[in-house]
Amino acid sequence: MRNLYLLRHAKASSAGASGRDFDRTLESQGREAAAKVGVVLAGEKLANPLFLSSTAVRAKETTEVVLNNLATEHDLNFDSRIYEADLPSLLTILSEIDQARNVVVLVGHNPGLESLLRFLIGEVRSMPTAGLAKIAVSKSWSELQQGDGTIDWLSKG
């Protein structure tokens, strides 16, 4: 059994210094929420998780805050494809994960994360900022099909 955690970035400012959506930074409320997510993930006692994060500033900052509150060995990869990724793109990214990996934390954005969640569990769920979903999947990362996941829980940020 594999566990996939979907984490939507925490609350960000309305505009980055450059005016680009990509450059938006976390608000103080977002930093606090990301720290709480880190505590939740620490309670999960994850075994060498792989963190895959969007390269957008708010996602990178969310990932960094979460990891500061998670005292476990982990691997971290930033992937520019996660920013603005649709469902097929996210499935491609997941399919490239080493099959020996059992725990993955995907840090990204809506609407892609909600689409992936709906695809895997077969029901519509809202992913608010700093929302975290734990999904159990029995198939390999490269074989994921619609309905292959079971949601264990979804925190509302």
Coordinates of N, CA, C and O in Angstrom, one line a residue:
M1 N 0.8 -1.2 0.0 CA 0.0 0.0 0.0 C 0.9 1.2 0.0 O 1.9 1.3 0.7
R2 N 0.5 2.2 -0.8 CA 1.2 3.5 -0.9 C 0.4 4.6 -0.4 O -0.9 4.5 -0.4
N3 N 1.0 5.6 0.1 CA 0.2 6.8 0.6 C 0.7 8.0 -0.2 O 1.9 8.3 -0.3
L4 N -0.3 8.7 -0.7 CA -0.1 9.9 -1.4 C -0.8 11.0 -0.6 O -2.0 11.0 -0.3
Y5 N 0.0 12.0 -0.2 CA -0.5 13.2 0.4 C -0.6 14.3 -0.6 O 0.4 14.6 -1.2
L6 N -1.8 14.9 -0.7 CA -1.9 16.1 -1.6 C -2.0 17.3 -0.7 O -2.9 17.4 0.2
L7 N -1.1 18.3 -0.9 CA -1.1 19.5 -0.1 C -1.2 20.7 -1.0 O -0.3 20.9 -1.8
R8 N -2.3 21.5 -0.8 CA -2.4 22.7 -1.5 C -1.6 23.7 -0.8 O -1.6 23.8 0.4
H9 N -0.8 24.6 -1.5 CA 0.0 25.6 -0.9 C -0.9 26.4 0.1 O -2.1 26.5 0.0
A10 N -0.2 27.0 1.1 CA -0.9 27.8 2.1 C -1.3 29.2 1.5 O -0.9 29.6 0.4
K11 N -2.0 30.0 2.3 CA -2.5 31.2 1.9 C -1.4 32.2 1.5 O -0.5 32.4 2.2
A12 N -1.6 32.8 0.3 CA -0.5 33.7 -0.2 C -1.1 35.1 -0.4 O -2.3 35.3 -0.5
S13 N -0.1 36.0 -0.6 CA -0.5 37.4 -1.0 C -1.2 37.4 -2.3 O -1.1 36.5 -3.1
S14 N -1.9 38.5 -2.5 CA -2.7 38.6 -3.8 C -1.8 38.9 -5.0 O -2.2 38.6 -6.1
A15 N -0.6 39.4 -4.8 CA 0.3 39.6 -5.9 C 1.7 39.6 -5.4 O 2.0 40.1 -4.4
G16 N 2.6 39.1 -6.3 CA 4.0 39.1 -5.9 C 4.6 40.4 -6.3 O 4.0 41.3 -6.9
A17 N 5.9 40.6 -5.8 CA 6.6 41.9 -6.1 C 6.6 42.2 -7.6 O 6.5 43.3 -8.0
S18 N 6.7 41.1 -8.4 CA 6.8 41.3 -9.9 C 5.4 41.5 -10.5 O 5.3 41.8 -11.7
G19 N 4.3 41.2 -9.7 CA 3.0 41.3 -10.2 C 2.6 40.0 -10.9 O 1.4 39.8 -11.3
R20 N 3.5 39.0 -10.9 CA 3.2 37.7 -11.5 C 2.6 36.7 -10.5 O 3.1 36.7 -9.3
D21 N 1.6 36.0 -10.8 CA 1.0 35.0 -9.9 C 2.1 34.0 -9.4 O 2.1 33.7 -8.2
F22 N 3.0 33.6 -10.2 CA 4.1 32.7 -9.8 C 4.9 33.2 -8.6 O 5.4 32.4 -7.8
D23 N 5.0 34.5 -8.5 CA 5.9 35.1 -7.4 C 5.2 35.4 -6.1 O 5.8 36.0 -5.2
R24 N 3.9 35.0 -6.0 CA 3.2 35.3 -4.8 C 3.8 34.6 -3.6 O 4.2 33.5 -3.7
T25 N 4.0 35.3 -2.5 CA 4.6 34.8 -1.3 C 3.5 34.5 -0.2 O 2.4 35.0 -0.3
L26 N 3.9 33.7 0.8 CA 2.9 33.3 1.8 C 2.7 34.5 2.7 O 3.6 35.3 3.1
E27 N 1.4 34.6 3.2 CA 1.0 35.6 4.2 C 1.4 35.0 5.5 O 1.7 33.8 5.6
S28 N 1.4 35.8 6.6 CA 1.7 35.2 7.9 C 0.7 34.1 8.3 O 1.1 33.1 8.9
Q29 N -0.6 34.3 8.0 CA -1.6 33.3 8.2 C -1.2 32.0 7.5 O -1.4 30.9 8.0
G30 N -0.7 32.1 6.3 CA -0.3 31.0 5.5 C 0.9 30.2 6.1 O 0.9 29.0 6.1
R31 N 1.8 31.0 6.7 CA 3.0 30.4 7.3 C 2.5 29.6 8.6 O 3.0 28.5 8.8
E32 N 1.6 30.1 9.3 CA 1.1 29.4 10.5 C 0.4 28.2 10.1 O 0.5 27.1 10.7
A33 N -0.4 28.2 9.0 CA -1.2 27.0 8.6 C -0.2 26.0 8.1 O -0.4 24.8 8.3
A34 N 0.9 26.4 7.3 CA 1.8 25.4 6.8 C 2.6 24.8 8.0 O 2.9 23.6 7.9
A35 N 2.9 25.5 9.1 CA 3.5 24.9 10.2 C 2.6 23.9 10.9 O 3.1 22.8 11.3
K36 N 1.3 24.1 10.9 CA 0.4 23.1 11.5 C 0.3 21.9 10.6 O 0.2 20.8 11.1
V37 N 0.4 22.1 9.3 CA 0.5 20.9 8.4 C 1.7 20.1 8.7 O 1.7 18.8 8.7
G38 N 2.9 20.7 9.0 CA 4.1 20.0 9.3 C 3.9 19.2 10.6 O 4.4 18.1 10.7
V39 N 3.2 19.7 11.6 CA 2.9 19.0 12.8 C 2.0 17.8 12.5 O 2.3 16.7 13.0
V40 N 1.0 18.0 11.7 CA 0.2 16.8 11.3 C 1.0 15.7 10.6 O 0.9 14.6 10.9
L41 N 1.8 16.1 9.6 CA 2.7 15.2 8.9 C 3.7 14.5 9.9 O 4.0 13.3 9.7
A42 N 4.2 15.3 10.8 CA 5.1 14.7 11.8 C 4.4 13.6 12.6 O 5.0 12.5 12.9
G43 N 3.1 13.8 12.9 CA 2.3 12.8 13.6 C 2.1 11.5 12.8 O 1.8 10.5 13.4
E44 N 2.2 11.6 11.5 CA 2.0 10.5 10.6 C 3.2 9.6 10.6 O 3.2 8.4 10.1
K45 N 4.4 10.0 11.2 CA 5.6 9.2 11.3 C 5.9 8.6 9.9 O 6.1 7.4 9.7
L46 N 6.1 9.5 8.9 CA 6.4 9.1 7.5 C 7.7 8.5 7.4 O 8.7 9.0 8.0
A47 N 7.8 7.4 6.7 CA 9.1 6.7 6.4 C 9.7 7.2 5.1 O 9.2 6.9 4.1
N48 N 10.7 8.1 5.2 CA 11.5 8.6 4.1 C 10.6 9.1 3.0 O 10.6 8.5 1.8
P49 N 9.7 10.0 3.2 CA 8.8 10.5 2.2 C 9.5 11.3 1.1 O 10.6 11.9 1.3
L50 N 8.9 11.3 -0.1 CA 9.4 12.1 -1.2 C 8.5 13.3 -1.3 O 7.2 13.1 -1.4
F51 N 9.0 14.5 -1.2 CA 8.2 15.7 -1.4 C 8.4 16.2 -2.8 O 9.6 16.4 -3.2
L52 N 7.3 16.3 -3.5 CA 7.4 16.9 -4.9 C 6.6 18.2 -4.8 O 5.4 18.2 -4.5
S53 N 7.3 19.3 -5.1 CA 6.7 20.6 -4.9 C 6.8 21.4 -6.2 O 7.8 21.4 -6.9
S54 N 5.7 22.2 -6.4 CA 5.7 23.2 -7.5 C 6.9 24.2 -7.2 O 7.3 24.4 -6.1
T55 N 7.3 24.8 -8.3 CA 8.4 25.8 -8.1 C 7.8 27.2 -7.9 O 8.6 28.1 -7.7
A56 N 6.5 27.4 -7.9 CA 5.9 28.7 -7.6 C 6.4 29.1 -6.1 O 6.5 28.2 -5.2
V57 N 6.6 30.3 -5.9 CA 7.2 30.8 -4.6 C 6.3 30.3 -3.5 O 6.8 29.8 -2.5
R58 N 5.0 30.5 -3.6 CA 4.1 30.1 -2.4 C 4.1 28.6 -2.1 O 4.0 28.2 -1.0
A59 N 4.3 27.8 -3.1 CA 4.4 26.4 -2.9 C 5.8 26.0 -2.3 O 5.8 25.2 -1.4
K60 N 6.8 26.6 -2.8 CA 8.2 26.4 -2.2 C 8.2 26.8 -0.8 O 8.7 26.1 0.1
E61 N 7.6 28.0 -0.5 CA 7.6 28.4 0.9 C 6.8 27.5 1.8 O 7.2 27.2 2.9
T62 N 5.6 27.0 1.3 CA 4.8 26.1 2.1 C 5.6 24.8 2.4 O 5.7 24.4 3.5
T63 N 6.3 24.3 1.4 CA 7.1 23.1 1.5 C 8.2 23.3 2.6 O 8.4 22.5 3.5
E64 N 8.9 24.4 2.5 CA 10.0 24.7 3.4 C 9.5 24.8 4.9 O 10.1 24.3 5.8
V65 N 8.3 25.5 5.1 CA 7.8 25.6 6.4 C 7.3 24.3 6.9 O 7.6 23.9 8.1
V66 N 6.7 23.5 6.1 CA 6.3 22.1 6.5 C 7.5 21.3 6.9 O 7.5 20.7 8.0
L67 N 8.5 21.3 6.1 CA 9.7 20.6 6.4 C 10.5 21.0 7.7 O 11.1 20.2 8.4
N68 N 10.4 22.3 8.0 CA 11.0 22.8 9.2 C 10.3 22.2 10.5 O 10.9 22.2 11.5
N69 N 9.0 21.8 10.3 CA 8.3 21.2 11.4 C 8.2 19.7 11.3 O 7.5 19.1 12.1
L70 N 9.0 19.1 10.4 CA 9.0 17.7 10.2 C 10.4 17.1 10.4 O 11.2 17.3 9.6
A71 N 10.6 16.5 11.5 CA 11.9 16.0 11.8 C 12.1 14.5 11.4 O 12.1 13.6 12.2
T72 N 12.1 14.3 10.1 CA 12.3 13.0 9.5 C 13.2 13.1 8.3 O 13.2 14.1 7.6
E73 N 13.8 12.0 7.9 CA 14.6 12.0 6.7 C 13.6 12.0 5.5 O 12.5 11.4 5.6
H74 N 13.9 12.8 4.5 CA 13.0 12.9 3.4 C 13.8 13.3 2.1 O 15.0 13.7 2.3
D75 N 13.2 13.2 1.0 CA 13.8 13.7 -0.2 C 12.9 14.8 -0.8 O 11.7 14.7 -0.6
L76 N 13.5 15.8 -1.4 CA 12.7 16.9 -1.9 C 13.1 17.2 -3.3 O 14.3 17.3 -3.7
N77 N 12.1 17.3 -4.2 CA 12.3 17.7 -5.6 C 11.3 18.8 -5.9 O 10.1 18.7 -5.7
F78 N 11.8 19.8 -6.5 CA 11.0 20.9 -7.0 C 10.8 20.6 -8.5 O 11.7 20.4 -9.2
D79 N 9.5 20.7 -9.0 CA 9.2 20.4 -10.4 C 8.3 21.5 -10.9 O 7.2 21.7 -10.5
S80 N 8.9 22.2 -11.9 CA 8.2 23.3 -12.5 C 6.9 22.9 -13.2 O 6.0 23.7 -13.4
R81 N 6.8 21.6 -13.6 CA 5.5 21.1 -14.2 C 4.3 21.1 -13.3 O 3.2 21.1 -13.8
I82 N 4.5 21.2 -12.0 CA 3.4 21.1 -11.1 C 2.6 22.4 -11.1 O 1.4 22.4 -10.9
Y83 N 3.3 23.5 -11.4 CA 2.6 24.8 -11.4 C 1.7 24.8 -12.6 O 2.1 24.5 -13.7
E84 N 0.4 25.1 -12.4 CA -0.6 25.1 -13.4 C -0.9 23.8 -14.1 O -1.4 23.7 -15.2
A85 N -0.5 22.7 -13.4 CA -0.6 21.4 -14.0 C -2.1 20.9 -14.0 O -2.8 21.2 -13.0
D86 N -2.5 20.3 -15.1 CA -3.9 19.7 -15.1 C -3.7 18.2 -14.7 O -2.6 17.8 -14.4
L87 N -4.8 17.5 -14.7 CA -4.9 16.1 -14.3 C -3.9 15.3 -15.1 O -3.1 14.5 -14.5
P88 N -3.9 15.3 -16.4 CA -3.0 14.4 -17.1 C -1.5 14.7 -16.8 O -0.7 13.8 -16.7
S89 N -1.2 16.0 -16.6 CA 0.2 16.4 -16.2 C 0.6 15.8 -14.9 O 1.7 15.3 -14.7
L90 N -0.3 15.9 -13.9 CA 0.0 15.4 -12.6 C 0.1 13.9 -12.6 O 1.0 13.3 -11.9
L91 N -0.7 13.2 -13.4 CA -0.6 11.8 -13.5 C 0.7 11.4 -14.1 O 1.4 10.4 -13.7
T92 N 1.2 12.2 -15.1 CA 2.5 11.9 -15.7 C 3.6 12.1 -14.7 O 4.5 11.2 -14.6
I93 N 3.5 13.1 -13.9 CA 4.5 13.4 -12.8 C 4.6 12.2 -11.8 O 5.6 11.7 -11.5
L94 N 3.4 11.8 -11.4 CA 3.3 10.6 -10.5 C 3.9 9.4 -11.1 O 4.5 8.6 -10.4
S95 N 3.6 9.2 -12.4 CA 4.1 7.9 -13.0 C 5.6 7.8 -13.1 O 6.1 6.7 -13.3
E96 N 6.3 8.9 -12.9 CA 7.7 9.0 -13.0 C 8.4 8.7 -11.7 O 9.6 8.6 -11.6
I97 N 7.6 8.6 -10.6 CA 8.2 8.3 -9.3 C 8.7 6.9 -9.2 O 8.1 5.9 -9.7
D98 N 9.9 6.8 -8.6 CA 10.5 5.5 -8.3 C 9.5 4.5 -7.7 O 8.9 4.9 -6.6
Q99 N 9.3 3.4 -8.2 CA 8.2 2.5 -7.7 C 8.5 1.9 -6.3 O 7.6 1.4 -5.6
A100 N 9.8 2.1 -5.9 CA 10.1 1.7 -4.5 C 9.6 2.7 -3.4 O 9.6 2.4 -2.3
R101 N 9.2 3.9 -3.9 CA 8.7 4.9 -3.0 C 7.2 4.5 -2.5 O 6.4 4.2 -3.4
N102 N 7.0 4.6 -1.2 CA 5.7 4.3 -0.7 C 5.0 5.5 -0.2 O 3.8 5.4 0.1
V103 N 5.7 6.6 0.1 CA 5.1 7.8 0.6 C 5.5 9.0 -0.2 O 6.7 9.3 -0.3
V104 N 4.5 9.7 -0.8 CA 4.8 10.9 -1.6 C 3.9 12.0 -1.1 O 2.7 11.8 -0.8
V105 N 4.5 13.2 -0.9 CA 3.7 14.4 -0.6 C 3.8 15.3 -1.8 O 4.9 15.8 -2.1
L106 N 2.7 15.6 -2.5 CA 2.7 16.4 -3.6 C 2.1 17.8 -3.2 O 1.0 17.9 -2.8
V107 N 3.0 18.8 -3.4 CA 2.6 20.2 -3.0 C 2.3 21.0 -4.2 O 3.2 21.2 -5.1
G108 N 1.1 21.4 -4.4 CA 0.7 22.1 -5.6 C -0.4 23.1 -5.5 O -0.6 23.7 -4.5
H109 N -1.2 23.1 -6.5 CA -2.2 24.2 -6.7 C -3.6 23.6 -7.2 O -3.6 22.5 -7.8
N110 N -4.6 24.4 -7.0 CA -5.9 24.1 -7.6 C -5.9 24.8 -9.0 O -5.2 25.8 -9.1
P111 N -6.7 24.3 -9.9 CA -7.6 23.2 -9.8 C -7.0 21.8 -9.9 O -7.7 20.8 -9.8
G112 N -5.8 21.8 -10.2 CA -5.1 20.5 -10.5 C -5.2 19.5 -9.4 O -5.6 18.3 -9.6
L113 N -5.0 19.9 -8.1 CA -5.0 19.0 -7.0 C -6.5 18.5 -6.8 O -6.6 17.3 -6.5
E114 N -7.5 19.3 -6.9 CA -8.8 18.9 -6.7 C -9.2 17.9 -7.8 O -9.9 16.9 -7.6
S115 N -8.7 18.1 -9.0 CA -9.0 17.2 -10.1 C -8.3 15.8 -9.9 O -8.9 14.8 -10.1
L116 N -7.1 15.8 -9.4 CA -6.4 14.6 -9.0 C -7.1 13.9 -7.9 O -7.3 12.6 -8.0
L117 N -7.5 14.6 -6.9 CA -8.2 14.0 -5.8 C -9.5 13.3 -6.3 O -9.8 12.2 -5.9
R118 N -10.3 14.1 -7.1 CA -11.6 13.5 -7.6 C -11.3 12.3 -8.5 O -12.0 11.3 -8.4
F119 N -10.3 12.3 -9.3 CA -9.9 11.2 -10.2 C -9.6 10.0 -9.3 O -10.1 8.9 -9.6
L120 N -8.8 10.1 -8.3 CA -8.4 9.0 -7.5 C -9.5 8.4 -6.6 O -9.6 7.2 -6.4
I121 N -10.3 9.3 -6.0 CA -11.3 8.8 -5.0 C -12.7 8.7 -5.5 O -13.6 8.2 -4.9
G122 N -13.0 9.3 -6.7 CA -14.3 9.2 -7.3 C -15.3 10.1 -6.7 O -16.5 9.9 -6.9
E123 N -14.9 11.2 -6.0 CA -15.9 12.1 -5.4 C -15.3 13.5 -5.4 O -14.0 13.6 -5.3
V124 N -16.1 14.5 -5.4 CA -15.7 15.9 -5.4 C -15.4 16.3 -3.9 O -16.3 16.2 -3.1
R125 N -14.2 16.8 -3.7 CA -13.8 17.4 -2.4 C -13.1 18.7 -2.6 O -12.4 18.8 -3.6
S126 N -13.3 19.6 -1.7 CA -12.7 20.9 -1.8 C -11.3 20.8 -1.2 O -11.1 20.2 -0.1
M127 N -10.3 21.5 -1.8 CA -8.9 21.6 -1.3 C -8.6 23.0 -1.0 O -8.2 23.8 -1.9
P128 N -8.9 23.5 0.2 CA -8.6 24.9 0.5 C -7.1 25.1 0.6 O -6.4 24.2 0.7
T129 N -6.7 26.4 0.7 CA -5.3 26.6 1.0 C -4.9 25.9 2.2 O -5.6 25.8 3.2
A130 N -3.7 25.3 2.2 CA -3.1 24.5 3.3 C -4.0 23.2 3.6 O -3.8 22.6 4.6
G131 N -4.9 22.9 2.6 CA -5.6 21.6 2.8 C -4.7 20.4 2.5 O -3.9 20.5 1.6
L132 N -4.9 19.4 3.3 CA -4.0 18.2 3.1 C -4.9 17.0 3.1 O -5.8 16.7 3.9
A133 N -4.7 16.2 2.0 CA -5.5 14.9 1.9 C -4.5 13.7 1.9 O -3.5 13.8 1.3
K134 N -4.9 12.7 2.6 CA -4.2 11.5 2.7 C -5.0 10.4 1.9 O -6.1 10.1 2.2
I135 N -4.3 9.9 0.8 CA -5.0 8.9 0.0 C -4.1 7.6 -0.1 O -2.9 7.7 -0.3
A136 N -4.8 6.5 0.2 CA -4.1 5.2 0.1 C -4.3 4.7 -1.4 O -5.5 4.8 -1.9
V137 N -3.3 4.3 -2.0 CA -3.4 3.7 -3.3 C -2.7 2.3 -3.3 O -1.6 2.1 -2.7
S138 N -3.3 1.3 -4.0 CA -2.7 0.0 -4.0 C -1.9 -0.3 -5.2 O -1.1 -1.2 -5.2
K139 N -2.0 0.5 -6.2 CA -1.3 0.3 -7.5 C 0.0 1.0 -7.5 O 0.2 2.0 -6.7
S140 N 0.9 0.7 -8.4 CA 2.1 1.4 -8.6 C 1.8 2.8 -9.1 O 0.8 3.1 -9.7
W141 N 2.8 3.8 -8.9 CA 2.6 5.1 -9.3 C 2.3 5.2 -10.8 O 1.6 6.1 -11.3
S142 N 2.9 4.3 -11.6 CA 2.8 4.4 -13.1 C 1.5 3.7 -13.6 O 1.1 3.8 -14.7
E143 N 0.7 3.1 -12.7 CA -0.5 2.4 -13.1 C -1.8 3.0 -12.5 O -2.8 2.4 -12.7
L144 N -1.7 4.2 -12.0 CA -2.9 4.8 -11.3 C -4.0 5.0 -12.3 O -3.8 5.5 -13.4
Q145 N -5.2 4.5 -12.0 CA -6.4 4.7 -12.8 C -7.5 5.4 -12.0 O -7.4 5.5 -10.7
Q146 N -8.5 5.8 -12.6 CA -9.6 6.5 -11.9 C -10.2 5.5 -10.9 O -10.4 4.4 -11.1
G147 N -10.4 6.1 -9.7 CA -11.0 5.3 -8.6 C -10.0 4.4 -7.8 O -10.4 3.6 -7.0
D148 N -8.7 4.5 -8.1 CA -7.7 3.6 -7.5 C -7.3 4.1 -6.1 O -6.5 3.4 -5.4
G149 N -7.8 5.2 -5.6 CA -7.5 5.7 -4.3 C -8.6 5.6 -3.3 O -9.8 5.6 -3.7
T150 N -8.2 5.5 -2.0 CA -9.2 5.6 -0.9 C -8.7 6.7 0.0 O -7.6 6.8 0.4
I151 N -9.6 7.7 0.2 CA -9.3 8.8 1.1 C -9.3 8.4 2.5 O -10.3 7.8 3.0
D152 N -8.2 8.6 3.3 CA -8.2 8.3 4.7 C -8.7 9.5 5.4 O -9.5 9.4 6.4
W153 N -8.3 10.7 5.1 CA -8.8 11.9 5.7 C -8.4 13.2 4.8 O -7.5 13.1 4.0
L154 N -9.1 14.3 5.1 CA -8.8 15.5 4.4 C -8.9 16.6 5.5 O -10.0 16.8 6.1
S155 N -7.8 17.3 5.7 CA -7.8 18.4 6.7 C -8.1 19.7 5.9 O -7.7 19.8 4.7
K156 N -8.8 20.6 6.5 CA -9.2 21.8 5.8 C -8.3 23.0 6.1 O -8.8 24.1 6.1
G157 N -7.0 22.8 6.2 CA -6.1 23.9 6.4 C -6.2 24.5 7.7 O -6.2 25.3 8.3

